[in-house]
Coordinates of C-alpha atoms in Angstrom, one line a residue:
X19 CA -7.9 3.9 4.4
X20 CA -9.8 1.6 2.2
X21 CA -11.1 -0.9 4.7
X22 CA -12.1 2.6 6.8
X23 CA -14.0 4.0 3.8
X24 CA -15.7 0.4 3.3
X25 CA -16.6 0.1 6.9
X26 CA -18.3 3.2 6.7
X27 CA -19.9 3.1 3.5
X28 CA -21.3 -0.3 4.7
X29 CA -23.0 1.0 7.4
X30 CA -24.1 4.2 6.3
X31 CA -25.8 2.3 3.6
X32 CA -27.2 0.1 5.8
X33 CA -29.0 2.3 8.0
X34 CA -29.9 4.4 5.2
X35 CA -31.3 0.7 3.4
X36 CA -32.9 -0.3 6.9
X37 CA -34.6 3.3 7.1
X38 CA -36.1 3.2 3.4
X39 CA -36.9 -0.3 3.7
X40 CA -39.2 0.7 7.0
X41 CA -40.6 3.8 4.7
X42 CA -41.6 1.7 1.5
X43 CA -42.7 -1.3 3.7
X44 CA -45.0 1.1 5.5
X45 CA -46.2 2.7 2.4
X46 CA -47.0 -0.4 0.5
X47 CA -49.2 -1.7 3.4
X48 CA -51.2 1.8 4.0
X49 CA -51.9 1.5 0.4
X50 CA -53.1 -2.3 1.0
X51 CA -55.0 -1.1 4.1
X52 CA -56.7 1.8 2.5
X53 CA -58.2 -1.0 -0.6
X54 CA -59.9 -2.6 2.3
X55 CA -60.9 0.3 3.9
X56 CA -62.3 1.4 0.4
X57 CA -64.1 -2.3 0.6
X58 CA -65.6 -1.6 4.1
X59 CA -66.8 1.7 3.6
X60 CA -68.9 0.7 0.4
X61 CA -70.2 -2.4 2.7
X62 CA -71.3 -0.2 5.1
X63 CA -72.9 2.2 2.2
X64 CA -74.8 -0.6 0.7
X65 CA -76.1 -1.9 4.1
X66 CA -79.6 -1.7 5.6
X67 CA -81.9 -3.8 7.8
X68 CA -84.2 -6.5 6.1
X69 CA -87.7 -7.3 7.6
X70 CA -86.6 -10.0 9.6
X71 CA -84.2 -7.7 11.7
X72 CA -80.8 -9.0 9.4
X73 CA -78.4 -6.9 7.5
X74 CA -78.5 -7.1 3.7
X75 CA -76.8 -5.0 1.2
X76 CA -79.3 -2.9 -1.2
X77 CA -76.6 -3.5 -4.2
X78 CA -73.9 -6.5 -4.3
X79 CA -70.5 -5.8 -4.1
X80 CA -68.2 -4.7 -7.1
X81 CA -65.2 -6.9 -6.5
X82 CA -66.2 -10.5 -7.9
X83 CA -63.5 -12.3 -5.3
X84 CA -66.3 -12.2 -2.5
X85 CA -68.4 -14.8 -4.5
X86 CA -65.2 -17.4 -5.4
X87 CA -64.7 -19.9 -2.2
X88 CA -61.0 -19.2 -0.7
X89 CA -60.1 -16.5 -3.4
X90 CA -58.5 -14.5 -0.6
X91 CA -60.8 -11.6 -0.3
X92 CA -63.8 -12.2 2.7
X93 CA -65.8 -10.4 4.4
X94 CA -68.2 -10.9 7.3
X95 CA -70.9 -9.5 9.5
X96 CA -71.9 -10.4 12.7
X97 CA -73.8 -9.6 15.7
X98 CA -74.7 -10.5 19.1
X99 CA -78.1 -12.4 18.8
X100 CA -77.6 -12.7 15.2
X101 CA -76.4 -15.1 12.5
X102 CA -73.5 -14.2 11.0
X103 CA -73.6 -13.2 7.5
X104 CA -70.3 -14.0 5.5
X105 CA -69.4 -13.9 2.1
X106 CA -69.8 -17.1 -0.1
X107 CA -65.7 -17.2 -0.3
X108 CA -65.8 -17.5 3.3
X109 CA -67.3 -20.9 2.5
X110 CA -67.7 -22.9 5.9
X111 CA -65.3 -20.7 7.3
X112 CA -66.0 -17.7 9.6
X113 CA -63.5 -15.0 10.4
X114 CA -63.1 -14.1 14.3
X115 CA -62.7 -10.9 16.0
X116 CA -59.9 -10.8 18.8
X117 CA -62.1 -8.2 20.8
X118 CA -65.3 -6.5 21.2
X119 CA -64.3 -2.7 20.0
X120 CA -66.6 -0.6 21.8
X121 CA -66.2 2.1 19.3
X122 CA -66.6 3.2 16.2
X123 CA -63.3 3.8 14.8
X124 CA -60.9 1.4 11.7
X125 CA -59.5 -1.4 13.4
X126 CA -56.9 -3.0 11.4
X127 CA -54.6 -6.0 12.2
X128 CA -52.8 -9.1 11.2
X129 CA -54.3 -12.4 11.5
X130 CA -53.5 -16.5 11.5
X131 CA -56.6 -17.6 11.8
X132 CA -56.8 -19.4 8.8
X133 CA -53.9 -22.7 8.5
X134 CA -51.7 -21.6 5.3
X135 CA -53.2 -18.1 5.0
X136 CA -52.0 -15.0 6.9
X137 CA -54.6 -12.0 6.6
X138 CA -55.4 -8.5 6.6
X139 CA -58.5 -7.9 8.9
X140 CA -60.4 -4.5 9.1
X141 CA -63.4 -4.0 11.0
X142 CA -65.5 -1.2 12.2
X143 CA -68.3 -1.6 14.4
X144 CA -71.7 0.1 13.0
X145 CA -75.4 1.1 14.4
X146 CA -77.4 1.0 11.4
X147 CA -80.9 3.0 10.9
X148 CA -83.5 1.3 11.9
X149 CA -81.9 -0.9 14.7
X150 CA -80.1 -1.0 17.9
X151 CA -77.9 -3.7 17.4
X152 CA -74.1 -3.1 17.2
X153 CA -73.2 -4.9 14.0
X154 CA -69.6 -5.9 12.8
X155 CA -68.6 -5.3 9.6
X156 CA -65.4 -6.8 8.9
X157 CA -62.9 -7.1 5.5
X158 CA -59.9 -9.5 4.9
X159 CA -57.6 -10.3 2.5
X160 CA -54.8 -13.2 1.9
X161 CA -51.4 -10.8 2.7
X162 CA -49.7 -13.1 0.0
X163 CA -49.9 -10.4 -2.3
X164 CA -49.0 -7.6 0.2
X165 CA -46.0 -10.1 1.5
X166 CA -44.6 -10.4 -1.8
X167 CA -44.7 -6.7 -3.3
X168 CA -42.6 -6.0 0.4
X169 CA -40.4 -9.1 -0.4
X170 CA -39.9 -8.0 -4.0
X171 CA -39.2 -3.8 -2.4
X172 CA -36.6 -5.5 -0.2
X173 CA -35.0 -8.1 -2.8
X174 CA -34.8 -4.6 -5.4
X175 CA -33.4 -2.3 -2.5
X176 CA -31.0 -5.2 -1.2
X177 CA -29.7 -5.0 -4.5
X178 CA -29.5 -1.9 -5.8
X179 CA -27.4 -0.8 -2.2
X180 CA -25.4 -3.2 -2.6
X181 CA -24.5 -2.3 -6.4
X182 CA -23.9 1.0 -4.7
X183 CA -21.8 0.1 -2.0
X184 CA -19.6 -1.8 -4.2
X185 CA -19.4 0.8 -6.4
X186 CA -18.4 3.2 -3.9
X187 CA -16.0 0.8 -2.3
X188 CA -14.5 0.5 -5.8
X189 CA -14.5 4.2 -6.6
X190 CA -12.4 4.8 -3.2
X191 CA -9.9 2.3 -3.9
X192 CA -9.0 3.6 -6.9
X193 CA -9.1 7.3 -5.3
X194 CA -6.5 6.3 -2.8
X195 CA -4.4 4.2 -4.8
X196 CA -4.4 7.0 -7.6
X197 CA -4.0 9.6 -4.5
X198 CA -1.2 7.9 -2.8
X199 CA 0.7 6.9 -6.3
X200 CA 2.8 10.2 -5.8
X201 CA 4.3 8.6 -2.6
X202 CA 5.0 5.6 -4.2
X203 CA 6.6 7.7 -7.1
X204 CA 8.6 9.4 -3.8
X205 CA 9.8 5.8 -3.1
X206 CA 11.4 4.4 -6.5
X207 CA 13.0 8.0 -6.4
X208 CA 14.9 7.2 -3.4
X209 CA 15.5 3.7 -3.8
X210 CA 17.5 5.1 -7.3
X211 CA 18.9 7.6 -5.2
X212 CA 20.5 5.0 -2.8
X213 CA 21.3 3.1 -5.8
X214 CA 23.3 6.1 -6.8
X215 CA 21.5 6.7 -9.8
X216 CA 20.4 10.0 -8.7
X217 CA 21.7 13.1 -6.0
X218 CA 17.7 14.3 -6.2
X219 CA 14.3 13.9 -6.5
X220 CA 13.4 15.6 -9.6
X221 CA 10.0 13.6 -11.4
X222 CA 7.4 16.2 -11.2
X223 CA 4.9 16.0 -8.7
X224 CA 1.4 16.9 -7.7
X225 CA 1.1 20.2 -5.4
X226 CA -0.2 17.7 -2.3
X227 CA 3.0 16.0 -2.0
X228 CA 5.6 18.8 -3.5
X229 CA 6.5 20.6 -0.4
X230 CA 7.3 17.0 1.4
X231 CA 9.6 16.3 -1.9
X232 CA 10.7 20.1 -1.7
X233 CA 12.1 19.3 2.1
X234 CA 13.4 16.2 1.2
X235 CA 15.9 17.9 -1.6
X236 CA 16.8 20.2 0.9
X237 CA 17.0 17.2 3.6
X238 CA 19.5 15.9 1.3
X239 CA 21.3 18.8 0.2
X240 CA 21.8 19.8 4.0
X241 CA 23.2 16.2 4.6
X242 CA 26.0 16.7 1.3
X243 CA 27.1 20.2 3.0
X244 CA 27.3 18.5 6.5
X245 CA 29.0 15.4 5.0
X246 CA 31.4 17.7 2.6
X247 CA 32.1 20.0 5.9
X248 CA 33.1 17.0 7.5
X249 CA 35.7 16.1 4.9
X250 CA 37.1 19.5 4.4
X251 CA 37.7 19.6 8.1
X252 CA 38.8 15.9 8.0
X253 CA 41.4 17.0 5.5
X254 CA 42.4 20.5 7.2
X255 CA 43.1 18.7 10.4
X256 CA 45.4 16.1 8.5
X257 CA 46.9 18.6 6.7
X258 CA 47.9 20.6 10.2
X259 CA 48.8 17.8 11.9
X260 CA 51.0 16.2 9.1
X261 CA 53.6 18.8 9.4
X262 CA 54.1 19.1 13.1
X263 CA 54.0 15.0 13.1
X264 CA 57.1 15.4 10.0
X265 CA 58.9 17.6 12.7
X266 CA 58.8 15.3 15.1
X267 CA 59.6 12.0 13.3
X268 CA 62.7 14.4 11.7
X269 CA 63.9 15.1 15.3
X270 CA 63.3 11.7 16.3
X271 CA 64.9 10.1 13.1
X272 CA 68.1 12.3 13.2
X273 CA 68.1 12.0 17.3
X274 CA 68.1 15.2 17.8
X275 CA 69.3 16.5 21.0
X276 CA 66.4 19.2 22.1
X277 CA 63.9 16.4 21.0
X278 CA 61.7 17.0 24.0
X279 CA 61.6 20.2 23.7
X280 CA 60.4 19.9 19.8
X281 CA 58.1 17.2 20.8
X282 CA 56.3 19.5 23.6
X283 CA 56.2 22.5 21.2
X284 CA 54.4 20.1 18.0
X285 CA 52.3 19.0 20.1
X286 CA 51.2 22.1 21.7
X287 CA 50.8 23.4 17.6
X288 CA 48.8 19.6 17.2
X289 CA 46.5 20.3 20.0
X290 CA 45.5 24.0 19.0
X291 CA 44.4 22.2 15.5
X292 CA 42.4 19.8 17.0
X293 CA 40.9 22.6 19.4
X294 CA 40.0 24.5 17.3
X295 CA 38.4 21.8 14.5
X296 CA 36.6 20.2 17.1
X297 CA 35.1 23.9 17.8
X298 CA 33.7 24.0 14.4
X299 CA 32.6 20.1 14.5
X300 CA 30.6 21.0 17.4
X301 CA 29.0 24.0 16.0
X302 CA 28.2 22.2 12.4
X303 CA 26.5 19.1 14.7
X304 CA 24.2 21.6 16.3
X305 CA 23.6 24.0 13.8
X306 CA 20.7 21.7 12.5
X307 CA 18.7 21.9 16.0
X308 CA 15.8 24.1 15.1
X309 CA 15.4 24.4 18.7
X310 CA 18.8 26.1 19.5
X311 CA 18.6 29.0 22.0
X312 CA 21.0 30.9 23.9
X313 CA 20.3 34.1 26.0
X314 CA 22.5 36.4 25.2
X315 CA 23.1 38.7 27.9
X316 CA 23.5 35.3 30.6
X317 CA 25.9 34.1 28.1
X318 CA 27.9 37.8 28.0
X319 CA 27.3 38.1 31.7
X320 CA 29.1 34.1 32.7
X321 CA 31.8 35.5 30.2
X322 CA 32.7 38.7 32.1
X323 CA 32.9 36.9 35.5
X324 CA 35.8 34.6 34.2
X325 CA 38.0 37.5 32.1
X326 CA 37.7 39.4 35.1
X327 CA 39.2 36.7 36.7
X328 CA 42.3 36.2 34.5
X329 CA 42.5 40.2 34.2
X330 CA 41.6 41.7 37.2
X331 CA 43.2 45.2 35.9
X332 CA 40.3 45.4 33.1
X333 CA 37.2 47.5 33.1
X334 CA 34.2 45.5 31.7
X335 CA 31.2 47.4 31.0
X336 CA 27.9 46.1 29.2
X337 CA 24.7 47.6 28.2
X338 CA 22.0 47.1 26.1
X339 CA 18.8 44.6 25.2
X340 CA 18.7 42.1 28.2
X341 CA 15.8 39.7 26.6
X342 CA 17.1 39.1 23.1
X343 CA 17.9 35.5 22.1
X344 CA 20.5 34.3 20.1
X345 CA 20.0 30.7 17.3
X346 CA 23.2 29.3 18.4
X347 CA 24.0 26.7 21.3
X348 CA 25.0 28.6 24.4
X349 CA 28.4 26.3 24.6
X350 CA 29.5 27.8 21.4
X351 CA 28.0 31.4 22.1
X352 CA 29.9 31.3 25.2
X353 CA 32.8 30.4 23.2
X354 CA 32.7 33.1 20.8
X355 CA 31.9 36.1 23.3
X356 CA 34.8 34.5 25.5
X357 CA 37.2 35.2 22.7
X358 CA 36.1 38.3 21.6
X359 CA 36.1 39.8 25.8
X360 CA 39.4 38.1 26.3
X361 CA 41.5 39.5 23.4
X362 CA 39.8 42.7 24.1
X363 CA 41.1 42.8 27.7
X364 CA 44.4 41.6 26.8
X365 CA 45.3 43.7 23.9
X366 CA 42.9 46.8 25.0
X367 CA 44.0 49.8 26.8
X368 CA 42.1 48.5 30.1
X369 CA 38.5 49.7 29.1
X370 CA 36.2 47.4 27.2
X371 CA 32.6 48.1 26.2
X372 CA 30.1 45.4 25.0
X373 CA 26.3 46.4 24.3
X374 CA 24.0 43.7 22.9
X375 CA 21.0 44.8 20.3
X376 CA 18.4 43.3 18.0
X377 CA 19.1 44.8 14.5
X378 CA 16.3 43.0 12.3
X379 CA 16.7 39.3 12.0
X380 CA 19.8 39.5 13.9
X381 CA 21.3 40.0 17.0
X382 CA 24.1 42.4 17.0
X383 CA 26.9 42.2 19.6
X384 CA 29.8 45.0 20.2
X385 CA 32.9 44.6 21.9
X386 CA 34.5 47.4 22.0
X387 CA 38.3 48.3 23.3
X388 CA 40.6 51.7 24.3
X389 CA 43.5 49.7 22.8
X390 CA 45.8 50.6 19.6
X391 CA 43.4 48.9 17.5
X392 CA 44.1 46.7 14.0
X393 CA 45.3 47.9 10.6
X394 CA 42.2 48.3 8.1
X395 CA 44.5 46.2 5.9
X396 CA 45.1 43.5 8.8
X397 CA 41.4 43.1 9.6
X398 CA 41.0 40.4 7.4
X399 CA 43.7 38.2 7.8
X400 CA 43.7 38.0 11.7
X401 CA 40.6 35.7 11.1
X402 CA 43.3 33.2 9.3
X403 CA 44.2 30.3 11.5
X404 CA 47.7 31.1 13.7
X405 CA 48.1 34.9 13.0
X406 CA 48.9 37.2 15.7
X407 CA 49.7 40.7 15.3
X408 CA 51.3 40.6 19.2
X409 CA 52.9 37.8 19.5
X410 CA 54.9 39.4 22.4
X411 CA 51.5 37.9 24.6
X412 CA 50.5 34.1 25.1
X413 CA 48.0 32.9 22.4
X414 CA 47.5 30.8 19.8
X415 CA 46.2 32.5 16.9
X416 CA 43.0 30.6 16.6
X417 CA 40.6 32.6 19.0
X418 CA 39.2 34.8 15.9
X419 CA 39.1 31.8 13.3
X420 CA 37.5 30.1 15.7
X421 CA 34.7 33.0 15.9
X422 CA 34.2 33.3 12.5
X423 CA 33.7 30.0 11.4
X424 CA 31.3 29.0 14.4
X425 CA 29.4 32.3 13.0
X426 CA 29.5 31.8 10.1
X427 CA 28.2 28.1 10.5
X428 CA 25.0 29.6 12.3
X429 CA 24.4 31.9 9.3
X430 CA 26.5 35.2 11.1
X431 CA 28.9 37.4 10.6
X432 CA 32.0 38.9 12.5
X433 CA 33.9 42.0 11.4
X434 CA 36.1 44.7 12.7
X435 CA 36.1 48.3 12.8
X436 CA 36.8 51.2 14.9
X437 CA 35.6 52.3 17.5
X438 CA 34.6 55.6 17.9
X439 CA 33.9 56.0 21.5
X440 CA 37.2 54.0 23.1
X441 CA 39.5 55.0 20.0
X442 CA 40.5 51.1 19.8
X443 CA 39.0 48.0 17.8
X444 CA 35.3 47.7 17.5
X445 CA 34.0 43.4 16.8
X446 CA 30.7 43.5 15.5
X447 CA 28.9 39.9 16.1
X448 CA 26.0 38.9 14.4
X449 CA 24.0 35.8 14.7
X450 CA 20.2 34.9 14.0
X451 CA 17.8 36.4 16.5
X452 CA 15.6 32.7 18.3

């Protein structure tokens, strides 16, 4: 940022410098060229023809550097067929025009027709009364003074830009070190948070760099509940498993004769636990993909293909929003629906009803079933891991656990009540509309 800003102050300057220097440089030389315009004129004022056909000037000059030899100040006129008359600081010198001008206009230009001496000619080319001759008046001047005033406006403006560009340079090093010392604030703040010194970044900061800090905290405090998640499921899958493994290392021990069939039912118990943790282990893993998206109506669709496939005898019926969009991965809303369709056609009456809606920020699913429904006092603990109210049907008592916590990991819901159209149970699924 800084070498950018120095760059372009540099040449911003410079072209503005370059521009100025062409402004001043021109003024300063029309003000030289108008002095010896100012000379010319009042030779031409003053001039008139002597007897003898030659120009002479009815009153002598003003400026006393015509009558010192080489003073830098000359002035000449000449004619074809005439003598040229110069002025006494001319000495044996005589100044030469590059070209006959035909007209009667200013000429000015530079000349080195003099060794060591660069001038300034004018000249203007004059019929005076009384004659026909076209007679040259010309006017020089030594540009030694001219060169150094535009030496002196270039020295003064080199200079000064200069000054200015290094104050500038200065000024916007020290605005972007003062602007970026938040971040470096940000830095020591998480190298003493990986030090262990601190959970959060809590210096104040300016408003420019707060809502970065603000997304980092919650960067963080995401990453704890992830990492704490983790270890809560870490440590409800050993605790399941330790007791089925006790069982077994029991039988085992003590040589139990129906050891096979102990072994085959732990590890049935053992595999349902990891099922169903590696359920919520996928859900928590994806819940953080902003991008998540699952239609709901494909997803309820794919699901009533396959229970009709495992219960042929059951009547599923669906209705409702066809375009609504669920937050959630579609493996997991698959999941969820599939449990919810399944235990309704198992435990239902035959009839099941789902019907998909947008409520708000939410999308609202109901499964619906002509079953004998659930006790208002059972509703809550069938969501515990292993209960069944039926055990007189294959299951494992983890299909509704499993629902609620993959909901709840995507910020939903799940809850039971009646249903007042079937007469059975009514699951009411919500998850946050894409």
């Amino acid at each position: 940022m800084i070498g950018i800003a120095a760059l372009w102050i540099s040449l911003l300057l410079l072209g503005g410098g370059l521009a100025l220097d062409r402004v001043l440089s021109d003024a300063v030389t029309r003000n030289f060229d108008d002095g010896l315009n100012y000379v010319l004129t009042a030779m031409i004022a003053s001039a008139e023809i002597g007897p003898d056909g030659e120009v002479l000037f009815n009153r002598p000059l003003a400026d006393q550097r015509f009558l010192e030899p080489n003073s830098g100040l000359y002035y000449q006129i000449s004619a074809k067929g005439h003598e040229d008359w110069r002025s006494r600081s001319l000495w044996d010198r005589a100044l030469k025009s590059p070209a006959d001008h035909q007209d009667r206009n200013f000429h000015v230009y530079d000349s080195k027709q003099f060794p060591g001496e660069d001038l300034r000619v004018m000249e203007r080319t004059i019929i005076l009364p009384g004659s026909d001759t076209r007679w040259m008046f010309m006017v020089a001047a030594a540009r030694a003074g001219l060169d150094d005033q535009i030496t002196t406006l270039r020295s003064t403006l080199f200079q000064s830009f200069a000054l200015l560009a290094l104050g500038l340079i200065a000024l916007t090093t020290l605005q972007t070190l003062y602007g970026l010392r938040p971040l470096r604030r940000v830095r020591k703040e998480i190298v003493r948070m990986r030090a262990g010194e601190k959970s959060r970044i809590s210096e104040p900061m300016p408003s420019e760099v707060l809502p970065m800090v603000e997304e980092l905290n919650a960067l963080l405090a995401h990453n704890e509940t992830q990492a704490e998640e983790a270890r809560t499921h870490a440590g409800n899958l050993a605790h399941a498993l330790k007791t089925p493994l006790t069982v077994i290392m029991n039988a085992a021990t003590a040589q139990s004769p129906d050891l096979g069939d102990t072994v085959i039912r732990e590890a049935t118990t053992m595999r349902r636990q990891v099922d169903h943790h590696l359920a919520r282990a996928r859900a928590v893993g994806r819940r953080g993909a902003a991008q998540s998206r699952a239609e709901v109506w494909s997803s309820l669709q794919a699901v009533e293909r396959a229970v009709r496939r495992l219960y042929p005898e059951a009547r599923i019926d669906m209705d409702g929003d066809k375009t609504v969009e669920a937050r959630a991965e579609r493996q997991d809303l698959d999941e969820m629906l599939g449990n919810l369709v399944e235990n309704a056609a198992k435990y239902g009456g035959g009839s099941v009803f789902a019907t998909v809606s947008r409520n708000g920020p939410m999308v609202e699913i109901l499964v619906e079933d002509d079953g004998a429904g659930i006790p208002e006092a059972e509703r809550t603990r069938i969501f515990d891991r292993g209960v069944r109210l039926d055990s007189g049907k294959p299951g494992t008592g983890l299909g509704l656990a499993i629902v609620r916590d993959v909901a709840e990991i995507y910020g939903g819901s799940v809850t039971m009540e009646e249903s007042e159209d079937l007469g059975g149970l009514l699951v009411r699924l919500q998850l946050p509309a894409a």
